Coordinates of C-alpha atoms in Angstrom, one line a residue:
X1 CA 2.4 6.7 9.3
X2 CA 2.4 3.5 7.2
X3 CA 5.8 2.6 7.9
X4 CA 4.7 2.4 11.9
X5 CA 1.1 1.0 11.3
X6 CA 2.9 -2.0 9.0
X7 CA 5.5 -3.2 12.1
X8 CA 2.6 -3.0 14.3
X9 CA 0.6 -5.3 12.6
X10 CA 3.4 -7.8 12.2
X11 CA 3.9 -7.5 16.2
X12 CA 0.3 -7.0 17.2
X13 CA -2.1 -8.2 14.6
X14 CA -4.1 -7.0 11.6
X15 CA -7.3 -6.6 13.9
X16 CA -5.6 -4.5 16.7
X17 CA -4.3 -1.6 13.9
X18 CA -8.1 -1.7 12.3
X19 CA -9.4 -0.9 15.6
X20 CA -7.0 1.6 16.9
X21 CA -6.7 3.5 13.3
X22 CA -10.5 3.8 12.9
X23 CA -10.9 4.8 16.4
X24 CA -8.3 7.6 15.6
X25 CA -9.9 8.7 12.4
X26 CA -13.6 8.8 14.1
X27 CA -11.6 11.0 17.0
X28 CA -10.1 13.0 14.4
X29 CA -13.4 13.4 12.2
X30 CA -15.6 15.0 15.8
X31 CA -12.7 17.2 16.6
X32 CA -12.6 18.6 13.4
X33 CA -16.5 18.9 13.2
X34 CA -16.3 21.2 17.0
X35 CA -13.1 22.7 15.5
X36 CA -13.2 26.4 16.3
X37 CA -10.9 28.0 14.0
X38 CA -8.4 26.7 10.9
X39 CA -5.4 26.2 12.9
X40 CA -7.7 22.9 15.2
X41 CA -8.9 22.2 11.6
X42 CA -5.6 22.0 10.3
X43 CA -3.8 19.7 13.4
X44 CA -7.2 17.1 13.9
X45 CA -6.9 16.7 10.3
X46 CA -3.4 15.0 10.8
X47 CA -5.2 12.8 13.1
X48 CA -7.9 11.8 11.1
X49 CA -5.3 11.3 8.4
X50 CA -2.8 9.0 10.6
X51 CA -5.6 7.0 11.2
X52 CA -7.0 6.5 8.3
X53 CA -4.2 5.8 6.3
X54 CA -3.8 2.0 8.1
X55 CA -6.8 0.6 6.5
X56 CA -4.8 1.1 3.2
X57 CA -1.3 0.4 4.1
X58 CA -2.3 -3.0 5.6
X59 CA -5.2 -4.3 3.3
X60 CA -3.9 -5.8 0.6
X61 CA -1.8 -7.6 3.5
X62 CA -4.6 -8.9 4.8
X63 CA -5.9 -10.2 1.6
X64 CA -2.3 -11.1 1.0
X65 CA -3.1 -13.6 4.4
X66 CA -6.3 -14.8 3.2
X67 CA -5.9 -15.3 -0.7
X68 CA -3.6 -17.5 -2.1
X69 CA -1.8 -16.2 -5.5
X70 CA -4.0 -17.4 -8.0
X71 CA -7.1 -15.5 -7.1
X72 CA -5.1 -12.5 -5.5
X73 CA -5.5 -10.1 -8.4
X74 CA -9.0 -10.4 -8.5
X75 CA -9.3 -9.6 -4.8
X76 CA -6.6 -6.7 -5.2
X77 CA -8.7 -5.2 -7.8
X78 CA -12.2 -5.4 -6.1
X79 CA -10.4 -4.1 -2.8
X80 CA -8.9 -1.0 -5.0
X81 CA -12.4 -0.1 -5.9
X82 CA -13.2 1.6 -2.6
X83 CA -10.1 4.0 -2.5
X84 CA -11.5 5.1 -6.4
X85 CA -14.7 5.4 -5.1
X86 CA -13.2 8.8 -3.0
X87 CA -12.4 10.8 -5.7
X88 CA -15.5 9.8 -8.1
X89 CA -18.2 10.8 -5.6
X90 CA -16.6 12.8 -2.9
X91 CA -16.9 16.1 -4.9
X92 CA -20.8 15.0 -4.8
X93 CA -21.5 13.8 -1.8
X94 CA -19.6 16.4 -0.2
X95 CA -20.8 19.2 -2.1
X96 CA -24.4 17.8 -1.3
X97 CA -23.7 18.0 2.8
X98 CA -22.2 21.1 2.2
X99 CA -25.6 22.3 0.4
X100 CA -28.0 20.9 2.8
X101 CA -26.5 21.5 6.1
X102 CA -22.7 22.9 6.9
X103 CA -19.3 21.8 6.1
X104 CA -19.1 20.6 9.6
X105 CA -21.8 17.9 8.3
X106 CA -19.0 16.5 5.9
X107 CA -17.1 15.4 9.1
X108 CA -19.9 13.9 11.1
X109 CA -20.5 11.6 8.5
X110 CA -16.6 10.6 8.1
X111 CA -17.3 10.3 12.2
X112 CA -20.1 8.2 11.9
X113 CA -18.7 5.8 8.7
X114 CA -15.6 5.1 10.4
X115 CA -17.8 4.3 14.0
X116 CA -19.5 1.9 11.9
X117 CA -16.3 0.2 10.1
X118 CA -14.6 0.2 13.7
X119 CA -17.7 -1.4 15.2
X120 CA -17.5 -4.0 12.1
X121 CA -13.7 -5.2 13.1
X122 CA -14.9 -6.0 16.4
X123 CA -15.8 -9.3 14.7
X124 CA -13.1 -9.7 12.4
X125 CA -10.9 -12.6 12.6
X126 CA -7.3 -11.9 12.3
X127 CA -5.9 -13.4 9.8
X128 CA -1.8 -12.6 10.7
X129 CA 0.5 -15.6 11.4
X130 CA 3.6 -14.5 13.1
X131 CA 5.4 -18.1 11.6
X132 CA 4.7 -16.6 8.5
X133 CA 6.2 -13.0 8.7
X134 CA 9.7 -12.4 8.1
X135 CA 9.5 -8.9 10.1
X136 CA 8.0 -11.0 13.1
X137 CA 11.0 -13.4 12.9
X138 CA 13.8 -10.7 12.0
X139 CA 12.2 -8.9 15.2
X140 CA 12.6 -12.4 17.6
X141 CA 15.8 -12.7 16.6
X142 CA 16.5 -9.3 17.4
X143 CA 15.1 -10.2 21.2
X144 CA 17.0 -12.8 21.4
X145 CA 20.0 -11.4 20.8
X146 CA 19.2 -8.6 23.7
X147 CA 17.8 -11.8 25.8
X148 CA 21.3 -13.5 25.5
X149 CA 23.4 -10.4 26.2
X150 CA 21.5 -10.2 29.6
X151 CA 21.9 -13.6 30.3
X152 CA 25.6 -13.8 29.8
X153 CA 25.9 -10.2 32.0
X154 CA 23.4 -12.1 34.8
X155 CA 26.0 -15.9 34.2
X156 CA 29.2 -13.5 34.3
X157 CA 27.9 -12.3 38.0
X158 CA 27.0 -15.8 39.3
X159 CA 30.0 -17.4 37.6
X160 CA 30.9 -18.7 41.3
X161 CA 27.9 -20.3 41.9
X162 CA 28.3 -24.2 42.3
X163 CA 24.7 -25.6 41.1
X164 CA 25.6 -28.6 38.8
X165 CA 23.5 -27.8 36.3
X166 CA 23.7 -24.4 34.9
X167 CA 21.0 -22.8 33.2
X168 CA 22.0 -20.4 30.3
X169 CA 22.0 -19.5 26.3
X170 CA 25.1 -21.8 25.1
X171 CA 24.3 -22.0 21.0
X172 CA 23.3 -19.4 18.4
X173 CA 20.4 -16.5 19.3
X174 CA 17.2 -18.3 19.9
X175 CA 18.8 -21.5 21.5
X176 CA 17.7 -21.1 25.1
X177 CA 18.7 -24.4 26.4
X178 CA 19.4 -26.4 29.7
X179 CA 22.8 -28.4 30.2
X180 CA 23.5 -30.7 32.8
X181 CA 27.5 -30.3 32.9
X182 CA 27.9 -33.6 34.2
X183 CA 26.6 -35.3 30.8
X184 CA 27.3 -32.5 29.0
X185 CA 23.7 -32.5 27.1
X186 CA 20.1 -30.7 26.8
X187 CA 17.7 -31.5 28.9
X188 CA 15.2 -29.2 27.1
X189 CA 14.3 -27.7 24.1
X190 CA 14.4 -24.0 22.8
X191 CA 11.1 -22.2 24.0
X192 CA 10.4 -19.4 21.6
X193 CA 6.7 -18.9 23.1
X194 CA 8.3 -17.3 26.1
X195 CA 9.8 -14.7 24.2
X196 CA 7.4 -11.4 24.0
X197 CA 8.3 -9.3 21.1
X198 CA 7.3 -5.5 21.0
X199 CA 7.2 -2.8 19.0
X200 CA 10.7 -1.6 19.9
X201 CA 12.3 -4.4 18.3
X202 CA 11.4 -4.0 14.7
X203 CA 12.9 -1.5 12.9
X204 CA 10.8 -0.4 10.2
X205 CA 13.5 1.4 8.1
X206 CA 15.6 -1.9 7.8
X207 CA 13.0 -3.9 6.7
X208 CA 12.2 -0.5 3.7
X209 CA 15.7 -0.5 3.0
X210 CA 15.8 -4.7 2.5
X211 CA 12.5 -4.0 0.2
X212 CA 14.2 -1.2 -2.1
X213 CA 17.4 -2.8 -2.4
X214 CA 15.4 -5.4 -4.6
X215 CA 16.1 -3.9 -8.3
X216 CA 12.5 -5.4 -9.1
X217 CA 10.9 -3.9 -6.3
X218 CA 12.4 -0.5 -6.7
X219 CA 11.3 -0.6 -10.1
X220 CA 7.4 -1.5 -9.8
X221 CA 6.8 1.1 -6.7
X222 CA 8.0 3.9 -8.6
X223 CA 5.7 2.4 -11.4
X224 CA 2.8 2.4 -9.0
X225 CA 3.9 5.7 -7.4
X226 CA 3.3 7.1 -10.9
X227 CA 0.2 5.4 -11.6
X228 CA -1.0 6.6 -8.7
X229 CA 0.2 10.3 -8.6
X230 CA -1.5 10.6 -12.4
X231 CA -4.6 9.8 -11.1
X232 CA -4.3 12.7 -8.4
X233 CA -3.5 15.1 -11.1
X234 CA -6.3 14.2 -14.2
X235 CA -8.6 14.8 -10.9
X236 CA -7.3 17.8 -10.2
X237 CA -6.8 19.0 -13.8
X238 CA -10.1 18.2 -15.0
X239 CA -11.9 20.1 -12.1
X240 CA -9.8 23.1 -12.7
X241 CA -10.2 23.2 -16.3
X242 CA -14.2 22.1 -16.1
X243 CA -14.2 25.4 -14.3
X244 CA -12.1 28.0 -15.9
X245 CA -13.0 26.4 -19.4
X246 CA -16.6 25.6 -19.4
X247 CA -18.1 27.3 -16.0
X248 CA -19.0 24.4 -14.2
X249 CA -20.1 24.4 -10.5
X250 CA -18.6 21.8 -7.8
X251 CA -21.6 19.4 -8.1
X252 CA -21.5 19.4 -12.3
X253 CA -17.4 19.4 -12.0
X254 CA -18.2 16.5 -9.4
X255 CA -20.7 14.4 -12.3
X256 CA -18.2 14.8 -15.1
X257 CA -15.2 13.7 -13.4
X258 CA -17.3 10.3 -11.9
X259 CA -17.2 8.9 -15.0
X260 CA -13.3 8.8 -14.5
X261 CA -13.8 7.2 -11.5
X262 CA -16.4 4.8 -12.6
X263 CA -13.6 3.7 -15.4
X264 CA -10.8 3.3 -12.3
X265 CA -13.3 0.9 -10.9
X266 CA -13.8 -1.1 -13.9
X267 CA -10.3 -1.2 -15.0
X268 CA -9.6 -2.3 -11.5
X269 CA -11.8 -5.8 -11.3
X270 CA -10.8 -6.3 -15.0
X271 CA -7.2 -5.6 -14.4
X272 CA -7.2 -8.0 -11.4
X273 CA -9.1 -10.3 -13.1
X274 CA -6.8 -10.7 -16.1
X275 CA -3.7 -10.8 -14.2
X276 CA -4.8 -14.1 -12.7
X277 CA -6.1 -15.2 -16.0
X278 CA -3.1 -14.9 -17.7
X279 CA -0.8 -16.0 -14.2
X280 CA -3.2 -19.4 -14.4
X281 CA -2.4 -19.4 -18.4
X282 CA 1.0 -19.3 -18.1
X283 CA 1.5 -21.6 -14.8
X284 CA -0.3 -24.5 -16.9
X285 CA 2.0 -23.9 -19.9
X286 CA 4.5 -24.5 -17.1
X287 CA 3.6 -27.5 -16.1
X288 CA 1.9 -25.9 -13.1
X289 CA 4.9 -24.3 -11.8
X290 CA 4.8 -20.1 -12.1
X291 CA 7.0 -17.6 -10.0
X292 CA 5.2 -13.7 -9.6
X293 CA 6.5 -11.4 -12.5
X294 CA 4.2 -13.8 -14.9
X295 CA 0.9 -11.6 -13.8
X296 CA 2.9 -8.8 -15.4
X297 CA 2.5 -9.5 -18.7
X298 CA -1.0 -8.9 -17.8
X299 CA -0.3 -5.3 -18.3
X300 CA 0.8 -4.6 -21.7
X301 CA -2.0 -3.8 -23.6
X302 CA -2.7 -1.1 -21.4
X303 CA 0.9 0.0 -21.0
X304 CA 0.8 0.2 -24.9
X305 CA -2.9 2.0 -24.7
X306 CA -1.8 4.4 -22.0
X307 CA 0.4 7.1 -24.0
X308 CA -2.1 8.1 -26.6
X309 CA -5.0 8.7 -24.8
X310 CA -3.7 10.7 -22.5
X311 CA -1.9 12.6 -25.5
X312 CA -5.9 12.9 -26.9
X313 CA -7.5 13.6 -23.9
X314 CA -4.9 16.6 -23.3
X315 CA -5.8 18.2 -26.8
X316 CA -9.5 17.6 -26.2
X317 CA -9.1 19.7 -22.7
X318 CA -7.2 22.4 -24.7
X319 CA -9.6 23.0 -27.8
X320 CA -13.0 22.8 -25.2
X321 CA -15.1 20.5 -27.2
X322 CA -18.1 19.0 -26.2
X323 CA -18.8 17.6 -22.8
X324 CA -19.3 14.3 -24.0
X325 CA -16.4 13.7 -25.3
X326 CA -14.5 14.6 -22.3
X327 CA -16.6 12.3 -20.6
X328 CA -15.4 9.1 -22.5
X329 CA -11.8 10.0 -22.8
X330 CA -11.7 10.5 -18.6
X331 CA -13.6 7.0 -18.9
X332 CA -11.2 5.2 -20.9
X333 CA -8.0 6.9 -19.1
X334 CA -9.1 6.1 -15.8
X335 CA -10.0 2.4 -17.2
X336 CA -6.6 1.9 -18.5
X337 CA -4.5 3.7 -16.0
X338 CA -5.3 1.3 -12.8
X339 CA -5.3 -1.6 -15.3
X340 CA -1.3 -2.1 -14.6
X341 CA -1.6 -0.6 -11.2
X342 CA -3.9 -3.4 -9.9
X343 CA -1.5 -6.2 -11.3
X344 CA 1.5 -4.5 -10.3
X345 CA 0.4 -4.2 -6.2
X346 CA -0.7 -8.2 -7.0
X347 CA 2.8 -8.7 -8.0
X348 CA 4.4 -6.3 -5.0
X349 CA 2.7 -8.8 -2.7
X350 CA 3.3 -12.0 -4.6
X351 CA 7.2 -11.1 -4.4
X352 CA 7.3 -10.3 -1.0
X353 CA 6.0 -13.0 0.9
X354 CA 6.7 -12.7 4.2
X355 CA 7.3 -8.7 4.8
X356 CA 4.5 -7.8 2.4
X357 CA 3.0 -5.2 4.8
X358 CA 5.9 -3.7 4.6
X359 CA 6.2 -3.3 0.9
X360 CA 2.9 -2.2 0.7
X361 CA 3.5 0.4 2.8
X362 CA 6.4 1.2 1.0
X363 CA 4.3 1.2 -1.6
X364 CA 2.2 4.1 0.2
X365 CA 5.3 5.7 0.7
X366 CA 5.9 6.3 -2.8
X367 CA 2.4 6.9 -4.1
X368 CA 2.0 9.7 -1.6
X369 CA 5.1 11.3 -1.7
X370 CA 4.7 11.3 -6.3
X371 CA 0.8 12.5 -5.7
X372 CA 2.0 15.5 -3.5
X373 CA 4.6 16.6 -6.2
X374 CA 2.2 15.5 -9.0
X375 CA -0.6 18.3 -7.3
X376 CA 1.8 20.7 -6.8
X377 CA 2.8 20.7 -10.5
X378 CA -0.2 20.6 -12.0
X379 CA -1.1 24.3 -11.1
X380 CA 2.2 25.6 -12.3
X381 CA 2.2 23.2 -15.5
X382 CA -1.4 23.7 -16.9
X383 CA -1.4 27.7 -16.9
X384 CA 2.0 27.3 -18.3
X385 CA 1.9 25.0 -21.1
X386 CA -1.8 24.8 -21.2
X387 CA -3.4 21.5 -20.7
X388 CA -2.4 19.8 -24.2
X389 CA 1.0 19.7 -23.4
X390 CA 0.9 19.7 -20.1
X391 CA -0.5 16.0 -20.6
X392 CA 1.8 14.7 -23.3
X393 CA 4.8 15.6 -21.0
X394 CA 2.3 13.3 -18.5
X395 CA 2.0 11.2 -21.6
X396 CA 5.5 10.1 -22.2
X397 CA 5.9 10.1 -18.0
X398 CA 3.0 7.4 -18.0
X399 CA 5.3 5.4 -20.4
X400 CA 8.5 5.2 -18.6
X401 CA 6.4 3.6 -15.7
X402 CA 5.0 1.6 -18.3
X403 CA 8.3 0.5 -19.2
X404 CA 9.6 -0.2 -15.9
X405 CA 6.8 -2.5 -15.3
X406 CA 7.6 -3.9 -18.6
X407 CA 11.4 -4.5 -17.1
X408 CA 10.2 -6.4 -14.1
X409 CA 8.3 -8.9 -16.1
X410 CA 11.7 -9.5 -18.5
X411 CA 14.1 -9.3 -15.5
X412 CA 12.3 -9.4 -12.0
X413 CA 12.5 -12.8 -11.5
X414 CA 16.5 -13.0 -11.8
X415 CA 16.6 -9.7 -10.0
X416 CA 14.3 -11.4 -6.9
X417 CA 16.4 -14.6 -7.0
X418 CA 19.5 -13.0 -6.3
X419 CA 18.4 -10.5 -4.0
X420 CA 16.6 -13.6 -2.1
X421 CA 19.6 -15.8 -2.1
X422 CA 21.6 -12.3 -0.1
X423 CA 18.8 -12.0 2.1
X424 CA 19.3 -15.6 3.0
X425 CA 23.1 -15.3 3.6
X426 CA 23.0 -12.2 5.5
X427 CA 19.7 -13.9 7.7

């Protein structure tokens, strides 16, 4: 679903996809609450999911419209605190409904939350510029083309008409003009605000395909999408082994793993922070001019810290030591692991100016897809090898993203160059 939420909010506007999506997900959230058996549980759930996956595939685009590139990492790593904020405290706050009233009261409260948030967009401005949006103008010229094969069809038939001035497409797509045939000259100017674009003419594979055929861009999503499906499985990991290992309930597996979560959402603002520290450092030794892949560099101390600890924190799971120190190492892995994810979304929108919806949905592409595998595996994986090396094998998995990150801040600018200058030829 976020490669057909992203066009739509290039054709329609940020605003109409938040209020559609949320009213989906609180639709989806009711249903599932009346839902009589697991099959309705199963299908509303697919609603509920389709719409709640907009708000994140066309967020940071929104910030991307509001922020300009200096202060963008900041915002991109406050905005990633909510999404963290799911697997820290959902365990407790839905093991507390559970408790207190019903499963059912889990999905009430999803209905009601997402009421509110719909209620809330009601008032929000949109912030989309279709000038500014290179799916929007890919998509016009698209229309034009269609509008000019008509016209040409609809000239063809009244080619014995006798009018002396003839009305009719006579230069490149998107040139609607006028001639009078006796001067042999316009007497008006193109008119794109007559031409309605829908949904039809965007094609949302196209504009995925033009986003992965950038070598940098290919790179850092597969980065992210590995970032994002090692968060899935340390959740997952740490509950099962928190319950096989040390006999924990849902609510206790619920408190240790927060402390993961809290150190996602401080790595997040610090992460986002520090990318626009060192893009405003390195723009000033510059002379003021920077270019994208320079928030990268950013990354590298936690691309360097990342391996280890996740190497430790493995061994610790395996030999069952105290709680406490299972408690700091999820801490410091979840601080250091969304450290390079924050700056590498900031730089996924930076470098795609114009069709960054679209590569943040790619983005969601990826990240989903590498989460599903990554849960899948870890079952399989941690009664096999046991959880020591089950997370060095995640250790030296976590560094090849590293290092593709790493890549992008040597070579992504002369890999976005060229691709640009293509794009521009082929445009």
């Amino acid at each position: 679903m976020p490669l057909v939420w992203s066009p739509l909010s290039e054709i329609k506007g940020r605003k109409f996809v938040y209020l559609v999506s949320l009213a989906m997900t609180v639709l989806g959230s009711v249903a599932i609450a009346l839902s009589p058996n697991m099959p309705c549980v199963i299908g509303f759930r697919c609603l509920q999911a389709t719409g709640s996956s907009a708000v994140m595939t066309i967020g940071a685009s929104t910030l991307a419209d509001i922020f300009d590139p200096e202060v963008r990492g900041t915002k991109m790593g406050i905005y990633y605190m909510a999404p963290l904020l799911g697997p820290a405290i959902g365990p407790i706050l839905g093991g507390a409904l559970t408790t207190a009233f019903h499963w059912r009261a889990i999905f009430w409260f999803l209905a009601i939350y997402a009421g509110l948030c719909c209620l809330s967009f009601i008032f929000f401005r949109d912030t989309y510029r279709k000038e500014r949006s290179l799916v929007y103008q890919h998509a016009l010229k698209s229309r034009l083309k269609h509008l000019q094969k008509a016209d040409n069809i609809e000239r063809t038939r009244k080619s014995s008409a006798t009018s002396s001035v003839t009305a009719g497409v006579t230069k490149s797509p998107g040139e609607m003009t006028i001639v009078d045939e006796e001067k042999g000259i316009d007497v008006a100017k193109p008119d794109y605000s007559q031409v309605k674009v829908s949904l039809k003419d965007v094609s949302p594979f196209e504009h995925v395909w033009h986003c992965l055929r950038r070598i940098n861009n290919l790179a850092t999503l597969s980065a992210t999408g590995l970032f994002f499906a090692y968060c899935y499985m340390v959740t997952y990991a740490a509950a099962r082994m928190l319950a096989f290992g040390y006999g924990y309930n849902a609510m206790k597996i619920g408190l240790v793993t927060l402390s993961f979560g809290i150190g996602s959402i401080l790595g997040s603002v610090c992460g986002g922070r520090w990318s626009d520290r060192t893009l405003a450092k390195l723009k000033e030794a510059q002379g003021g001019k920077g270019y994208p892949e320079m928030r990268l560099k950013s990354t590298i101390l936690a691309i360097v810290m990342m391996p280890p600890l996740i190497v430790i924190m493995g061994w610790i799971w395996q030999e069952h030591v105290p709680i406490a120190a299972v408690c700091v190492l999820l801490f410091v892995n979840g601080f250091f692991y969304i450290w390079p994810y924050a700056s590498a979304v900031a730089y996924i929108v930076d470098a795609n100016q114009g069709r960054s919806s679209i590569a943040v949905a790619t983005n969601s592409l990826f990240r989903g897809i590498l989460a599903f595998i990554a849960t899948e595996l870890t079952v399989p994986l941690q009664d096999g090898l046991g959880s020591g090396w089950m997370m060095t094998l995640w250790a030296f998995i976590m560094a090849f993203a590293g290092l593709l990150i790493l890549a992008t801040y040597w070579k992504g600018k002369s890999w976005r160059e060229k691709a640009e200058s293509r794009e521009a030829a082929s445009f």
